[in-house]
Structure formats: C-alpha cells, structure tokens
Coordinates of C-alpha atoms in Angstrom, one line a residue:
X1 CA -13.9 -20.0 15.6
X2 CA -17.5 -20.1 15.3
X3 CA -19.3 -21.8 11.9
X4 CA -21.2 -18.5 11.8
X5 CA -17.9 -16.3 11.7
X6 CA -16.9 -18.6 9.3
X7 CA -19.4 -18.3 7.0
X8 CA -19.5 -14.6 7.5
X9 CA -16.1 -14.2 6.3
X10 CA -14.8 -12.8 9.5
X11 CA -11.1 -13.4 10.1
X12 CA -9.9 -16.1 12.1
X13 CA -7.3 -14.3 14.4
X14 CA -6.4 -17.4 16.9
X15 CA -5.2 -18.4 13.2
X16 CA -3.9 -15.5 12.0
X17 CA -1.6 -15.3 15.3
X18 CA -0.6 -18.8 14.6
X19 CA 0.5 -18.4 11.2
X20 CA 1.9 -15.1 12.2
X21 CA 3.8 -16.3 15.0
X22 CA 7.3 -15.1 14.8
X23 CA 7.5 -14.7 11.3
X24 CA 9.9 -11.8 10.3
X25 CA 7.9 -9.5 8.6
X26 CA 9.5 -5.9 6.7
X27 CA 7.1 -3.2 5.9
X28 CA 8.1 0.1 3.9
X29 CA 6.3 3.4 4.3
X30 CA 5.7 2.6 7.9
X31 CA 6.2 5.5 9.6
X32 CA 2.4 7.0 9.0
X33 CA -0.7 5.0 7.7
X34 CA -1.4 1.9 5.9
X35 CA 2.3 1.0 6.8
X36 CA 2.2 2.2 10.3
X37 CA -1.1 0.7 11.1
X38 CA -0.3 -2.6 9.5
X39 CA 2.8 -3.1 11.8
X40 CA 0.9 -2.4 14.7
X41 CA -1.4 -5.2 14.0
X42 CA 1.6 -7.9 12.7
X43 CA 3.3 -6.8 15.8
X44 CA 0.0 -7.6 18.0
X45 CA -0.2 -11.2 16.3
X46 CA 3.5 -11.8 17.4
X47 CA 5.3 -11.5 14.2
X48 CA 8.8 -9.6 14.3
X49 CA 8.7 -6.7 12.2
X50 CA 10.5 -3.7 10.6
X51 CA 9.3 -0.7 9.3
X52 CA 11.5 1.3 6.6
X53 CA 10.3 5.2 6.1
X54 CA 12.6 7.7 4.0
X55 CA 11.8 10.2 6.8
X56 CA 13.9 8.6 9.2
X57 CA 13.1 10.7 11.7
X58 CA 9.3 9.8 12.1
X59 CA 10.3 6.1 11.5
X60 CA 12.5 6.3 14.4
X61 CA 9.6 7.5 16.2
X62 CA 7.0 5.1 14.9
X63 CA 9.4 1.7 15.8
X64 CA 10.3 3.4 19.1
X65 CA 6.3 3.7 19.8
X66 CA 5.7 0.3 19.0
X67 CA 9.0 -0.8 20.1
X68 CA 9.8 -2.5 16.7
X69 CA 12.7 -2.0 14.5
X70 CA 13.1 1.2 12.3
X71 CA 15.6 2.1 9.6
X72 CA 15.4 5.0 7.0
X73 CA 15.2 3.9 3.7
X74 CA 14.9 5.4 0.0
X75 CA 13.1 2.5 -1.9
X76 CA 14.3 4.6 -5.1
X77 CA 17.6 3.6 -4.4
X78 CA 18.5 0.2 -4.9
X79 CA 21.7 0.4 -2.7
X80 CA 19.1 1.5 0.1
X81 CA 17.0 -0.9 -0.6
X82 CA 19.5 -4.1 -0.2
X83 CA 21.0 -2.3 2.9
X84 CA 17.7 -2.0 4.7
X85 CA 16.8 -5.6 4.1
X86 CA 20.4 -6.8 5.6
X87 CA 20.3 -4.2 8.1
X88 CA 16.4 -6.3 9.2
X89 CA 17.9 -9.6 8.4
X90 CA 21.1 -9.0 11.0
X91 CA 18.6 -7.8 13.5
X92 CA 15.9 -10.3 13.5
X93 CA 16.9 -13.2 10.5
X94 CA 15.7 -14.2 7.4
X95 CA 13.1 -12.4 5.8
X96 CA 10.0 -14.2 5.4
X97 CA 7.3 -11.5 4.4
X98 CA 8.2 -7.9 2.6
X99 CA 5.0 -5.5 2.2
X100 CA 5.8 -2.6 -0.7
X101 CA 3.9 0.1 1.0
X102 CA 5.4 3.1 0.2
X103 CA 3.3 5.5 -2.1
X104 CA 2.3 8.8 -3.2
X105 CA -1.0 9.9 -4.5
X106 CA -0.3 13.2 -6.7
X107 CA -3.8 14.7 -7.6
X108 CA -4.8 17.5 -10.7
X109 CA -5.5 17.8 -14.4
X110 CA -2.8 15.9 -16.3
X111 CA -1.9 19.0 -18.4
X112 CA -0.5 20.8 -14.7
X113 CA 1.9 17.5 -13.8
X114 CA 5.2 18.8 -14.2
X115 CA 8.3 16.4 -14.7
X116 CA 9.2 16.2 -11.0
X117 CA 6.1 14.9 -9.8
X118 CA 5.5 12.4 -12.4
X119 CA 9.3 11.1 -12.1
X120 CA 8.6 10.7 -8.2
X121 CA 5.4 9.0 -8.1
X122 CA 6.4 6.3 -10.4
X123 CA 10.0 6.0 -8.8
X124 CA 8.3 5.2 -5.6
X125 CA 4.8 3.5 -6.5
X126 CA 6.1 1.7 -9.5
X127 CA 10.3 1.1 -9.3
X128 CA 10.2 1.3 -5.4
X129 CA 8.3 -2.1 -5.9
X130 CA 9.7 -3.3 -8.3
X131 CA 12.9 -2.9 -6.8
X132 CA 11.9 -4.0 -3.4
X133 CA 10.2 -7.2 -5.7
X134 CA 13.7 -8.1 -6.6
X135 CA 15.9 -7.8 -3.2
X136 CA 13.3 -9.9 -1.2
X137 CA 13.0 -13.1 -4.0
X138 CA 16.6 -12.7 -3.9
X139 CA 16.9 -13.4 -0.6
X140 CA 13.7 -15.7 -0.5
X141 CA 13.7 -18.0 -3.5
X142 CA 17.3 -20.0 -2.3
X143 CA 15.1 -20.6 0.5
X144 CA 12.3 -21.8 -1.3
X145 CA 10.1 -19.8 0.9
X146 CA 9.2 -16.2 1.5
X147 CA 6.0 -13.8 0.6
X148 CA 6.0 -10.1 -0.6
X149 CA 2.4 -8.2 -0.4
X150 CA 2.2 -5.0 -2.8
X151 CA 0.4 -2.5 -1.7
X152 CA -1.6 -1.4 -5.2
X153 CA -5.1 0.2 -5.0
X154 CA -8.4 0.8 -6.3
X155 CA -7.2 3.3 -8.5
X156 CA -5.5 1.1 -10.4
X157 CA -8.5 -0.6 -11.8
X158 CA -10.9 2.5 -12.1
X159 CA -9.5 5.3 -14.2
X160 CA -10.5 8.5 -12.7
X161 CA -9.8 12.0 -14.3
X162 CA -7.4 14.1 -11.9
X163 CA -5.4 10.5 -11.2
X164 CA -4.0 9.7 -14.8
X165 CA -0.5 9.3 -13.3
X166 CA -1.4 7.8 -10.4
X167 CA -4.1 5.5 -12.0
X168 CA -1.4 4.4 -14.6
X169 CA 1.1 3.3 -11.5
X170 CA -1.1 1.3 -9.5
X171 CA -2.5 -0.3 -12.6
X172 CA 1.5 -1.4 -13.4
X173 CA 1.6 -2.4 -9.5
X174 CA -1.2 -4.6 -9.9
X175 CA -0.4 -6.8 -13.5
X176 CA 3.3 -6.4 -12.4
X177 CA 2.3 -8.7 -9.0
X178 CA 0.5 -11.0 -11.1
X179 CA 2.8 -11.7 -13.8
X180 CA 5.2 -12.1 -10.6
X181 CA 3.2 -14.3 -8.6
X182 CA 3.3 -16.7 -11.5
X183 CA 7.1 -16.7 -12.2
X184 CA 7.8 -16.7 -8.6
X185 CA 5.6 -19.6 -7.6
X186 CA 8.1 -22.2 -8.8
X187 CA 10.5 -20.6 -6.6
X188 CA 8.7 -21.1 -3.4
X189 CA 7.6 -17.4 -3.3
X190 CA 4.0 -15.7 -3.3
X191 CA 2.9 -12.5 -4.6
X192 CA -0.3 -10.8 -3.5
X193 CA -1.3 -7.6 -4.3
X194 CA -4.1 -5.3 -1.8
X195 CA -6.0 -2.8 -3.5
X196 CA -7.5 -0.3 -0.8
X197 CA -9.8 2.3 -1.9
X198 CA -9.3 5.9 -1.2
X199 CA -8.1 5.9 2.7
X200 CA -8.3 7.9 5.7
X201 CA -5.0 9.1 5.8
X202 CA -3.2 12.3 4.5
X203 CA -3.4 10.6 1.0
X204 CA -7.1 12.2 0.4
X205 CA -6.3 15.5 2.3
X206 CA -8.2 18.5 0.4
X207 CA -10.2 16.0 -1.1
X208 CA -14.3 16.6 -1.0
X209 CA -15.8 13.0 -0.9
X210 CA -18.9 12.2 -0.8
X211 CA -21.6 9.5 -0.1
X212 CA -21.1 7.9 -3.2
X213 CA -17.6 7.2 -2.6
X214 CA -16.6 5.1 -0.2
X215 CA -13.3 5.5 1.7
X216 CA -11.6 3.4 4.4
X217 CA -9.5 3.9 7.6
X218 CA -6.3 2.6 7.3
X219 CA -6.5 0.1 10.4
X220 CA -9.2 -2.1 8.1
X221 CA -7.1 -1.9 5.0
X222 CA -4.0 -3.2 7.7
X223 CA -6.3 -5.6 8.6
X224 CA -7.0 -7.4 5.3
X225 CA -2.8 -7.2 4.7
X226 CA -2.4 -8.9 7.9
X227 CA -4.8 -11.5 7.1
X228 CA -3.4 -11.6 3.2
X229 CA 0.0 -12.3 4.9
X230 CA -1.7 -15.1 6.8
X231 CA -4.0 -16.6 4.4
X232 CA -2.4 -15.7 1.2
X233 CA -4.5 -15.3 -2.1
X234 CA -3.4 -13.3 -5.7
X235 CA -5.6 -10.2 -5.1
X236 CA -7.5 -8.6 -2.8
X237 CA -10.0 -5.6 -2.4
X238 CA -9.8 -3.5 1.1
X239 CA -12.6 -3.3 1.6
X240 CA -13.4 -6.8 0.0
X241 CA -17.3 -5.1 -1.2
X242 CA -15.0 -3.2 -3.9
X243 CA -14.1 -6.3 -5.8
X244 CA -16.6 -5.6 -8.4
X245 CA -14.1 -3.1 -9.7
X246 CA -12.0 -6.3 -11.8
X247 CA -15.1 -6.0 -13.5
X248 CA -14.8 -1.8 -14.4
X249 CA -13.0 -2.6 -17.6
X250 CA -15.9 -4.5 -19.0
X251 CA -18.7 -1.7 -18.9
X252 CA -19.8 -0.2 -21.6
X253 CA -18.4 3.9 -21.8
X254 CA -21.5 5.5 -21.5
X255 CA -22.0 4.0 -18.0
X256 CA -18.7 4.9 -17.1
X257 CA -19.2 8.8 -18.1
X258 CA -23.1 8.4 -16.0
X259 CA -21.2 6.8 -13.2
X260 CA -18.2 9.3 -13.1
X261 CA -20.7 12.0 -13.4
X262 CA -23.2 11.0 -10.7
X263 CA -20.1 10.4 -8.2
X264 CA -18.4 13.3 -9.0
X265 CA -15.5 11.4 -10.1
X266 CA -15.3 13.6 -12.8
X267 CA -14.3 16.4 -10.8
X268 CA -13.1 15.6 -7.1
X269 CA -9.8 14.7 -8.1
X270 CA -9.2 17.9 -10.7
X271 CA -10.4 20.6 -8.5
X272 CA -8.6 19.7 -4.8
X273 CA -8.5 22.3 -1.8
X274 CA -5.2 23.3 -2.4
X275 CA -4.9 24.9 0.9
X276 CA -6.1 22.0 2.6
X277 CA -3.8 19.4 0.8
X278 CA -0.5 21.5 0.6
X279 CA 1.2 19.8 3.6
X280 CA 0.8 16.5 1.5
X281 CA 1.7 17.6 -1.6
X282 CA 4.8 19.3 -0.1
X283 CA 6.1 16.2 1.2
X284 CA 5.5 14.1 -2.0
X285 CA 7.8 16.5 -4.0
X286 CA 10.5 15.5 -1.3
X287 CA 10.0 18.9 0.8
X288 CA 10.4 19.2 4.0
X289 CA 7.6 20.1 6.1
X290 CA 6.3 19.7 9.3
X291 CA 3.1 17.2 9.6
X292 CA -0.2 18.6 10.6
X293 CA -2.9 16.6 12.1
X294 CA -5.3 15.3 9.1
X295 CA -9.2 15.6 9.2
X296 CA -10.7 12.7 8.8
X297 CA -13.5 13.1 5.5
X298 CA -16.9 11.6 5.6

C-alpha cells in the first residue's frame, strides 16, 4: 500500500484479506442489503461465512448465489438464535465474528404507530441484538477471542420527526455496544458498532430525499463493516464524512429546528409515498409479500 493511500484513508485490502483470511464470520439479515452485500465482500477477502434471514427462502437463495452457508433464523427467538449459531459452528467451526444486521425502518407520525409495529421494530433492531450480543460472547469469551459488529445507524444519533421509534432503537443499539464493548473487553471480545446513514436499499422506498441528505449504497456501508471487522475500532460512521453527527446532541435547538427545516427533515419521514413503500412496510409487519425491484433515490 502506497503512503498516499495511506494517508488518504483508503483501505488496505492485501490487509484486510490477511486478517480476514479464514475467519468464520456469521451475518444476520443477509438475504438482501447491507447483510447480503457485506457477505459478498467477507466472502471475496476469504473469510467463511453464514448468512441467517427469517425469510428462509431468499436466504437459501442468497447463500446458494454466493455459494456460502444459509439458515433461516428468527433473531426474536432466542431458541433460534442459539440453533443458528450451532447449526454455523458445526458447519464451519468456532465463531469468530457475528454482525447484528437484521433491521426494520418503520416510517410516520408517532401518533399512527400502532402496537404491532412498535413491538416488532424493537424485537428485531433492539432484542434481536441484544440477544444475538449474548449467544456469540457465550460462545467467544471461554475462548478469549471473538468480535460482534452491530449494525446501528445514523438515525440513532439524529432525532428526526417521522423516526421516533426507530430513532429511539438505534440510539439503544449504539450505547448498548458501547457499554458492551467495555464489559466484554476483559473477556477477550470486541464490540463495534457501524452507523450507516439512510441506504440504498428497500429501507428508504417511498422516501423523497434530497440533495441535502446524503444516502449511501449498501456495498460502501459493507465495505466499512468489512474493514471494521478487520481493523476494529468502537464506532464508526458509513460514510465516515457523517461523524460529525456524535456531535448533534451538542447544538443548540434553534439550529436543529433551521437545520431540520432547510433539509426537510421535518417532513420526509412523516409524509412517505405510501404506494411506493407498501411492499416494505408489508414485509416489516411480518406479511408475506412478493419483492419488487427498488428504485434507487438520488
């Protein structure tokens, strides 16, 4: 690696792959996205890796694509969560890296969230991890070795009206890996926590963004995992430019209210094409639906 990709903060990947190397690698939520995108890429640097999906018919297909290992799993459940990680470990050995990547995004003015909704989004974004947390440092910390990456967000440092749920579960993702890094690092056991900004995916279906707000594809926020995973640090931004949101709590309301307004963060997330989003939103109540092809937003 060159001193000028050095000092430009590009990634090392001859290191990466090295560090990578055969490391047994377990990511949830990878049938689609984030999850599905950061396999591919651990895969590519020669780690072995499993994706878990509760739709275990589009994880099947995912691993098959890739030609990884793919089991269903319902990170709710804790029963399904200790099975999948001795159904990985069986297959390909100790675990030595877990990403929490399953997530939902629910979307609207707080006063329309009904009880199914907000149970599900913090099963899955907040007890999903918390759960998955526990069955991997079980595993890892007799071993003295291991690293789990949770999968947080943005979101979680920027409240936002039209995200109060979801803003209040990625902010719990987010101290939660902290406060975990620090009681596991005795153990042998690191915690990092990525915090993507809005991405690409069927997450901001509906959505009207704008040039104020930046989004990402989900192939750079895999890339900052991967290299998280190989380098690890306590938190990181994807893209890295958005770290100056550990700094959002600090400014003064007024800015907030100019900012919100200016960006239309005051409205994008209250007023959503429902027509546009419905395949999403189906299939974070638990519905079944068939997937559609998402448009990509500018």
């Amino acid at each position: 690696m060159s001193l000028r990709d050095k000092l430009s903060g590009k990634p090392d990947h001859d290191a990466i792959r090295t560090a990578l190397k055969d490391k047994v690698v377990v990511v949830t939520g990878g049938a689609r996205g984030i999850g599905f995108e950061t396999a591919t890429q651990l895969f590519q640097a020669g780690a072995k890796v499993a994706i878990g999906d509760v739709d275990g018919e589009a994880v099947g297909k995912a691993a098959a694509d890739l030609g990884i290992e793919g089991i269903e799993v319902d990170v709710t459940k804790r029963e399904s969560f200790d099975a999948f990680l001795s159904e990985v470990e069986s297959r390909l050995g100790p675990i030595d890296v877990l990403v929490n990547n399953a997530g939902i995004m629910p979307v609207g003015p707080f006063l329309s969230y009904d009880d199914t909704i907000i149970r599900r989004t913090y099963d899955i974004d907040v007890l999903g991890v918390i759960i998955g947390c526990q069955e991997a440092a079980r595993r890892m910390a007799p071993r003295r070795t291991g690293h789990i990456v949770n999968i947080a967000s943005t979101a979680g440092r920027i409240p936002t009206p039209g995200l109060t749920i979801y803003n209040g579960a990625k902010a719990a993702v987010i101290e939660f890996s902290e406060a975990l890094g620090a009681e596991l690092e005795p153990e042998g056991v690191t915690v990092s926590a990525v915090l993507p900004t809005f991405t690409r995916t069927a997450l901001i279906s509906g959505l009207q963004t704008n040039k104020f707000i930046q989004t990402v594809a989900p192939e750079e926020v895999a890339a900052i995992v991967v290299e998280t995973i190989a380098r690890p640090v306590t938190r990181v931004y994807a893209p890295r430019s958005m770290r100056w949101a550990d700094s959002s709590p600090l400014f003064p309301q007024a800015m907030k209210r100019f900012t919100r307004k200016l960006t239309k963060l005051d409205s994008i997330f209250l007023r959503p094409d429902q027509e546009a989003r419905a395949a999403y939103a189906s299939r974070i109540r638990g519905e079944k639906i068939e997937d559609k092809p998402t448009t990509r937003l500018s």
